[in-house]
Short mmCIF file of C-alpha atoms and ligand atoms in Angstrom, two decimals:
data_model
loop_
_atom_site.label_atom_id
_atom_site.label_comp_id
_atom_site.label_asym_id
_atom_site.label_seq_id
_atom_site.Cartn_x
_atom_site.Cartn_y
_atom_site.Cartn_z
CA MET A 1 106.78 106.41 75.07
CA SER A 2 104.66 103.95 77.06
CA THR A 3 104.09 104.75 80.73
CA ILE A 4 103.20 101.12 81.45
CA ASN A 5 105.68 99.35 83.66
CA ILE A 6 106.12 95.70 82.74
CA SER A 7 108.53 93.65 84.83
CA ILE A 8 110.49 90.98 82.94
CA GLU A 9 111.65 87.65 84.28
CA ARG A 10 113.54 85.83 81.57
CA ALA A 11 113.39 82.08 80.97
CA LYS A 12 116.58 80.42 82.22
CA GLU A 13 116.98 78.54 78.97
CA SER A 14 115.37 79.10 75.59
CA GLY A 15 113.27 76.30 74.11
CA VAL A 16 113.65 77.70 70.59
CA GLY A 17 116.23 75.05 69.69
CA ASN A 18 113.75 72.26 70.53
CA ILE A 19 111.23 73.40 67.94
CA ASP A 20 111.25 71.92 64.45
CA PHE A 21 110.51 75.01 62.38
CA ASN A 22 110.05 72.80 59.31
CA ASP A 23 107.09 71.07 60.93
CA LEU A 24 104.88 73.45 62.87
CA PRO A 25 101.43 72.03 63.56
CA PHE A 26 98.90 74.62 64.76
CA GLY A 27 98.99 75.45 68.46
CA LYS A 28 101.40 72.80 69.76
CA ASN A 29 104.63 74.73 70.19
CA PHE A 30 105.01 77.65 72.58
CA SER A 31 107.48 80.51 72.92
CA ASP A 32 109.65 81.08 76.00
CA HIS A 33 107.58 83.76 77.70
CA MET A 34 104.04 84.94 78.40
CA PHE A 35 102.54 88.21 79.54
CA ILE A 36 100.31 88.30 82.62
CA ALA A 37 98.34 91.04 84.40
CA ASP A 38 95.91 90.42 87.24
CA TYR A 39 92.81 92.39 88.07
CA TYR A 40 92.11 92.98 91.73
CA ASP A 41 90.98 95.89 93.92
CA GLY A 42 89.36 97.40 90.83
CA GLU A 43 92.45 97.66 88.59
CA TRP A 44 94.68 95.68 86.24
CA ARG A 45 97.92 95.26 88.18
CA ASP A 46 101.28 93.50 88.26
CA ALA A 47 101.93 93.59 84.50
CA ARG A 48 104.75 91.13 83.93
CA ILE A 49 106.51 88.95 81.40
CA VAL A 50 107.40 85.58 82.91
CA PRO A 51 108.70 82.25 81.60
CA PHE A 52 105.93 80.29 79.84
CA ALA A 53 104.57 77.86 82.44
CA ASP A 54 101.42 76.24 83.84
CA PHE A 55 98.99 78.23 85.97
CA THR A 56 97.96 76.98 89.38
CA LEU A 57 94.17 77.22 89.70
CA HIS A 58 91.94 76.97 92.75
CA PRO A 59 89.14 74.42 92.13
CA ALA A 60 86.55 77.18 92.69
CA THR A 61 88.10 79.47 90.03
CA SER A 62 84.89 80.98 88.74
CA ALA A 63 85.70 80.96 84.98
CA ILE A 64 85.83 77.16 85.05
CA HIS A 65 82.31 77.01 86.44
CA TYR A 66 80.47 79.96 84.97
CA GLY A 67 82.44 80.77 81.84
CA GLN A 68 83.55 84.39 82.19
CA ALA A 69 86.33 83.71 79.69
CA ILE A 70 87.16 85.47 76.40
CA PHE A 71 90.02 85.34 73.92
CA GLU A 72 91.54 86.80 70.78
CA GLY A 73 93.69 85.49 67.96
CA MET A 74 96.17 87.35 65.78
CA LYS A 75 99.49 86.82 64.06
CA ALA A 76 102.99 88.29 63.89
CA GLU A 77 105.33 87.86 60.93
CA LEU A 78 108.78 89.14 60.07
CA ALA A 79 108.78 91.89 57.45
CA PRO A 80 111.43 91.60 54.72
CA ASP A 81 113.64 93.99 56.77
CA GLY A 82 113.48 91.55 59.72
CA GLN A 83 111.19 93.67 61.91
CA PRO A 84 108.24 91.89 63.57
CA ILE A 85 104.89 93.12 62.29
CA VAL A 86 101.38 92.45 63.60
CA PHE A 87 98.25 92.87 61.50
CA ARG A 88 95.68 95.38 62.85
CA PRO A 89 96.17 94.63 66.57
CA LEU A 90 93.97 97.55 67.59
CA LYS A 91 91.00 95.77 66.00
CA ASN A 92 91.69 92.81 68.26
CA TRP A 93 92.09 95.07 71.28
CA ASN A 94 88.78 96.69 70.45
CA ARG A 95 87.02 93.35 70.00
CA LEU A 96 88.54 92.01 73.22
CA ASN A 97 86.96 94.91 75.08
CA LYS A 98 83.60 94.37 73.35
CA SER A 99 83.72 90.73 74.41
CA ALA A 100 84.78 91.81 77.91
CA GLN A 101 81.89 94.24 78.17
CA ARG A 102 79.38 91.53 77.18
CA MET A 103 80.81 89.08 79.69
CA ALA A 104 81.07 91.67 82.51
CA ILE A 105 84.88 91.43 82.49
CA PRO A 106 86.79 94.68 83.12
CA PRO A 107 88.20 96.30 79.95
CA ILE A 108 91.89 96.74 79.31
CA SER A 109 93.46 100.00 78.15
CA GLN A 110 94.92 100.30 74.67
CA GLU A 111 98.18 101.34 76.25
CA LEU A 112 98.48 98.21 78.39
CA PHE A 113 97.36 95.89 75.58
CA MET A 114 99.84 97.30 73.09
CA ALA A 115 102.71 97.51 75.59
CA ALA A 116 102.11 93.88 76.56
CA LEU A 117 101.99 92.80 72.92
CA ASP A 118 105.07 94.75 71.85
CA THR A 119 107.18 93.64 74.80
CA LEU A 120 106.22 89.99 74.43
CA ILE A 121 106.75 89.84 70.65
CA ASP A 122 110.06 91.66 70.99
CA ILE A 123 111.39 89.32 73.68
CA ASP A 124 110.32 86.16 71.80
CA LYS A 125 110.98 87.38 68.25
CA ASP A 126 113.25 84.38 67.61
CA PHE A 127 110.10 82.26 67.62
CA ILE A 128 108.66 84.02 64.58
CA PRO A 129 108.99 81.47 61.78
CA THR A 130 110.51 82.71 58.54
CA ALA A 131 109.18 80.12 56.06
CA PRO A 132 106.59 81.54 53.65
CA LEU A 133 103.05 81.60 55.07
CA SER A 134 104.16 80.64 58.58
CA SER A 135 103.73 83.04 61.49
CA LEU A 136 103.69 83.54 65.23
CA TYR A 137 100.13 82.99 66.45
CA ILE A 138 99.25 85.34 69.32
CA ARG A 139 96.64 84.34 71.87
CA PRO A 140 95.46 87.05 74.29
CA PHE A 141 92.80 85.88 76.77
CA MET A 142 91.04 86.92 79.97
CA PHE A 143 89.23 84.85 82.55
CA ALA A 144 87.67 85.19 85.97
CA THR A 145 90.03 83.97 88.68
CA GLU A 146 87.95 84.63 91.77
CA LYS A 147 87.79 81.67 94.16
CA TYR A 148 84.07 81.72 94.78
CA VAL A 149 81.32 79.22 94.04
CA GLY A 150 78.38 81.64 94.01
CA ILE A 151 77.06 82.80 90.65
CA ARG A 152 77.82 86.49 90.25
CA VAL A 153 80.20 88.76 88.38
CA ALA A 154 83.70 87.91 89.62
CA GLU A 155 85.96 90.47 91.24
CA ASN A 156 89.29 89.03 90.07
CA TYR A 157 90.54 88.29 86.55
CA ARG A 158 93.70 87.37 84.71
CA PHE A 159 94.81 88.73 81.33
CA CYS A 160 97.44 86.63 79.62
CA ILE A 161 99.09 86.61 76.21
CA PHE A 162 101.14 83.68 74.94
CA THR A 163 102.47 83.00 71.47
CA SER A 164 102.91 79.91 69.34
CA PRO A 165 104.89 79.51 66.11
CA VAL A 166 102.64 78.00 63.44
CA GLY A 167 103.34 76.66 59.98
CA ALA A 168 101.79 77.45 56.64
CA TYR A 169 98.06 76.99 56.71
CA TYR A 170 97.19 74.70 53.82
CA SER A 171 94.09 76.27 52.43
CA ARG A 172 92.48 73.27 50.78
CA PRO A 173 88.81 73.90 50.03
CA VAL A 174 86.60 73.16 53.03
CA ARG A 175 83.31 71.35 52.93
CA VAL A 176 80.67 72.91 55.13
CA PHE A 177 77.38 71.59 56.48
CA VAL A 178 74.54 74.10 56.76
CA SER A 179 72.97 73.43 60.13
CA ASP A 180 69.18 73.47 60.30
CA LYS A 181 69.23 71.68 63.66
CA TYR A 182 71.47 73.64 66.02
CA VAL A 183 72.01 77.40 66.34
CA ARG A 184 75.07 79.29 67.51
CA ALA A 185 73.70 82.65 68.58
CA ALA A 186 70.42 84.55 68.82
CA PRO A 187 69.80 88.31 68.81
CA GLY A 188 70.43 89.56 72.34
CA GLY A 189 72.85 86.70 73.01
CA ALA A 190 76.63 86.79 72.97
CA GLY A 191 77.37 85.75 69.37
CA PHE A 192 79.44 88.85 68.64
CA ALA A 193 81.71 88.15 71.62
CA LYS A 194 84.75 85.91 71.33
CA ALA A 195 83.60 84.14 74.47
CA ALA A 196 84.81 80.65 75.33
CA GLY A 197 81.24 79.44 75.83
CA ASN A 198 80.32 80.13 72.19
CA TYR A 199 83.01 77.67 71.13
CA GLY A 200 82.17 75.14 73.84
CA ALA A 201 78.54 75.01 72.72
CA ALA A 202 79.61 74.52 69.09
CA MET A 203 81.86 71.52 69.81
CA MET A 204 79.24 68.78 69.71
CA PRO A 205 77.31 70.00 66.63
CA THR A 206 80.63 70.52 64.79
CA TRP A 207 81.90 67.10 65.81
CA GLU A 208 78.65 65.58 64.58
CA VAL A 209 79.15 66.95 61.04
CA GLN A 210 82.87 66.18 61.07
CA LYS A 211 82.00 62.54 61.69
CA MET A 212 79.89 62.74 58.52
CA GLY A 213 82.94 63.94 56.56
CA TYR A 214 82.42 67.72 56.59
CA ASP A 215 85.02 70.18 57.89
CA GLN A 216 82.83 72.78 59.55
CA LEU A 217 79.32 73.93 60.28
CA LEU A 218 77.81 76.89 58.49
CA TRP A 219 75.37 78.36 60.99
CA LEU A 220 71.97 79.80 60.19
CA ASP A 221 70.07 82.46 62.12
CA ALA A 222 68.33 81.35 65.31
CA ILE A 223 64.86 82.72 64.55
CA GLU A 224 63.95 81.57 61.04
CA HIS A 225 66.80 79.15 60.27
CA LYS A 226 66.89 80.85 56.91
CA TYR A 227 69.78 83.33 56.82
CA PHE A 228 73.48 82.52 56.81
CA GLN A 229 75.50 83.62 59.82
CA GLU A 230 79.11 82.38 59.84
CA ILE A 231 81.29 79.28 59.83
CA GLY A 232 82.64 77.79 63.09
CA THR A 233 85.89 79.78 62.99
CA MET A 234 85.39 82.12 60.05
CA ASN A 235 83.06 84.69 58.55
CA VAL A 236 81.43 83.69 55.29
CA PHE A 237 81.38 85.42 51.88
CA PHE A 238 79.42 84.66 48.70
CA VAL A 239 79.99 85.91 45.17
CA ILE A 240 76.73 85.98 43.24
CA ASP A 241 76.80 87.38 39.74
CA GLY A 242 79.94 89.38 40.46
CA VAL A 243 78.65 90.88 43.73
CA LEU A 244 80.44 90.10 47.01
CA ILE A 245 77.94 89.47 49.79
CA THR A 246 78.52 88.79 53.49
CA PRO A 247 76.06 88.68 56.40
CA GLY A 248 75.76 91.99 58.28
CA LEU A 249 76.77 92.58 61.88
CA ASP A 250 73.62 94.44 62.96
CA GLN A 251 71.98 91.55 64.84
CA GLY A 252 75.04 91.05 67.06
CA THR A 253 75.01 87.33 66.33
CA ILE A 254 78.28 86.92 64.44
CA LEU A 255 81.88 87.75 65.17
CA GLU A 256 83.14 91.04 63.76
CA GLY A 257 86.10 89.44 62.00
CA VAL A 258 89.24 91.46 61.39
CA THR A 259 89.77 89.51 58.15
CA ARG A 260 86.14 90.15 57.14
CA ASP A 261 86.56 93.90 57.57
CA SER A 262 89.88 93.90 55.71
CA LEU A 263 88.50 91.89 52.76
CA ILE A 264 85.50 94.21 52.47
CA GLN A 265 87.81 97.23 52.26
CA LEU A 266 90.13 95.52 49.78
CA ALA A 267 87.22 94.39 47.60
CA GLN A 268 85.83 97.93 47.51
CA ASP A 269 89.31 99.17 46.66
CA GLU A 270 89.41 96.66 43.78
CA GLY A 271 86.13 98.09 42.50
CA TYR A 272 83.84 95.21 43.46
CA VAL A 273 80.30 95.83 44.65
CA VAL A 274 80.16 94.66 48.28
CA GLN A 275 76.94 94.08 50.20
CA GLU A 276 76.71 93.49 53.95
CA ARG A 277 73.19 92.17 54.35
CA ASP A 278 70.97 89.19 55.10
CA VAL A 279 71.66 86.38 52.67
CA SER A 280 69.29 83.44 52.71
CA VAL A 281 69.86 79.79 51.85
CA ASP A 282 67.10 80.13 49.24
CA GLU A 283 68.88 83.01 47.52
CA VAL A 284 72.16 81.09 47.39
CA ILE A 285 70.57 77.87 46.13
CA HIS A 286 68.64 79.81 43.47
CA ALA A 287 71.90 81.46 42.38
CA TYR A 288 73.56 78.04 42.35
CA ASN A 289 70.82 76.58 40.16
CA ASP A 290 71.05 79.57 37.80
CA GLY A 291 74.84 79.15 37.53
CA LYS A 292 75.37 82.53 39.25
CA LEU A 293 77.05 81.36 42.49
CA GLN A 294 80.66 81.97 41.48
CA ASP A 295 82.44 81.73 44.80
CA MET A 296 81.99 81.02 48.49
CA PHE A 297 84.74 81.40 51.05
CA GLY A 298 85.49 81.69 54.73
CA ALA A 299 87.52 84.61 56.15
CA GLY A 300 89.60 84.38 59.32
CA THR A 301 93.02 84.94 60.83
CA ALA A 302 94.07 81.28 60.48
CA ALA A 303 93.87 80.89 56.69
CA VAL A 304 93.00 84.45 55.60
CA VAL A 305 90.70 83.02 52.91
CA SER A 306 89.44 79.43 52.99
CA TYR A 307 87.83 78.38 49.75
CA ILE A 308 84.56 76.55 50.27
CA GLY A 309 84.60 73.49 48.04
CA GLY A 310 80.97 72.66 48.62
CA PHE A 311 78.10 72.91 51.07
CA HIS A 312 75.45 70.54 52.30
CA TYR A 313 71.88 71.57 52.97
CA LYS A 314 68.93 69.30 53.79
CA GLY A 315 70.36 66.14 52.24
CA VAL A 316 71.84 67.77 49.11
CA ASP A 317 75.53 68.48 48.42
CA TYR A 318 76.26 71.53 46.31
CA GLU A 319 79.67 71.70 44.60
CA LEU A 320 81.38 75.03 44.01
CA PRO A 321 83.67 75.93 41.07
CA PRO A 322 87.33 74.85 41.21
CA VAL A 323 89.72 77.12 43.09
CA GLU A 324 91.48 78.29 39.88
CA LYS A 325 88.21 79.84 38.74
CA ARG A 326 87.68 81.88 41.92
CA GLU A 327 88.62 85.31 40.64
CA VAL A 328 87.45 87.30 43.66
CA SER A 329 88.78 85.14 46.48
CA ASN A 330 92.11 84.54 44.75
CA LYS A 331 92.66 88.24 44.16
CA LEU A 332 91.65 89.30 47.69
CA ARG A 333 93.59 86.47 49.34
CA ALA A 334 96.82 87.33 47.51
CA ARG A 335 96.50 91.04 48.27
CA LEU A 336 95.75 90.55 51.95
CA MET A 337 98.55 88.03 52.42
CA ASP A 338 101.05 90.41 50.82
CA ILE A 339 99.97 93.23 53.14
CA LYS A 340 100.11 90.99 56.24
CA SER A 341 103.63 89.89 55.35
CA GLY A 342 104.84 93.44 54.76
CA LEU A 343 105.59 92.69 51.09
CA VAL A 344 103.65 95.58 49.59
CA VAL A 345 102.95 99.21 50.42
CA ASP A 346 100.45 99.27 53.28
CA LYS A 347 98.16 101.97 51.99
CA PHE A 348 95.51 101.24 54.63
CA ASN A 349 98.01 101.60 57.47
CA TRP A 350 97.05 98.16 58.81
CA VAL A 351 100.46 96.84 59.75
CA HIS A 352 101.83 97.51 63.24
CA HIS A 353 105.63 97.50 63.49
CA VAL A 354 106.83 96.09 66.81
CA PRO A 355 109.66 98.20 68.23
CA VAL A 356 112.70 95.98 68.73
CA THR A 357 114.54 96.89 71.94
CA GLN A 358 115.31 93.69 73.84
CA SER A 359 118.56 91.91 73.18
CA VAL A 360 118.37 88.17 73.70
C1 PLP B 1 83.37 82.37 65.07
C2 PLP B 1 84.40 83.12 64.30
N1 PLP B 1 84.01 83.89 63.28
C3 PLP B 1 84.89 84.61 62.56
C4 PLP B 1 86.25 84.56 62.83
C5 PLP B 1 87.20 85.37 62.02
O1 PLP B 1 87.70 86.46 62.77
P1 PLP B 1 89.13 87.09 62.45
O2 PLP B 1 89.13 87.46 61.02
O3 PLP B 1 89.21 88.29 63.34
O4 PLP B 1 90.14 86.04 62.77
C6 PLP B 1 86.70 83.75 63.88
C7 PLP B 1 88.14 83.68 64.20
O5 PLP B 1 88.57 84.35 65.11
C8 PLP B 1 85.77 83.02 64.64
O6 PLP B 1 86.16 82.25 65.66
#
């Protein structure tokens, strides 16, 4: 039994009837409530569920100026028995605290994180879409709220979680542009943190390639511009001659994706050889030229697996095999989606069942 005390102020009216559950664009609809806790006098305090509403911010709110802001992303679905389930939330809690540590934001206890998540999902469970492949996107985030213009570690923070029903993610193959001009993260930097600034700095380079007709950037390492890192919002995987390869986490330059970790475990379970290691553009282009590059895909919470249709590097477009021929990504994608939806036995114990206690 949780010892966390969360006060609940219910929305006067539910907005659930105003949402078109047949047309759910990403991130535009919001559930009735949000969770908030504030950090002051050295502790997270005032844990509460309140009606979803705007914040009022002082113009000197330090996160706006100096970027002590981090976030997470995960999803809830309804299992076939109607119970809300969340995929591996403790991985997100753990990553949130790693990001917090890097950005000098105070950590949050597992107990508070899970109590906040469970209470919020339970109270707004009517917002979990039921159509296949749709889900309730969950956005936990933390930011410095201190009203102070000097540059130093803030003393006050807010932790908030809101949720947003989202429709099926259409996983059409993405076209990625391998960047040899900009870099996302260097060793010693904050690439492993899900820090707002990492995304802010990627906006312009990403926009530049999107204007050229590509969907996303595929980043290279900051030192030699030679080794693959990750895609803007996903980790990257290659299948070369039957071997599944993904860049390693040891440099601290890429996000430790929950999907990445899950796919590695599933692939090993399926008997594939999996390598977490440096993978260079040269190696991949050689494999391509030898007909040995069988698959390339992105891994992330949004689409689970995003097939990469082709990549661009130094003026050349390389086309990947059609989706029907992607044995590895198709198999892993189907297995992971079934686990996330509670459709198959969860032998890895990845699925968290949200206790349902609130009556609406
Ligand atoms: C930069 C980046 N890499 C990788 C990922 C994939 O992480 P996850 O599988 O935990 O969603 C994301 C998405 O959160 C991301 O933003």
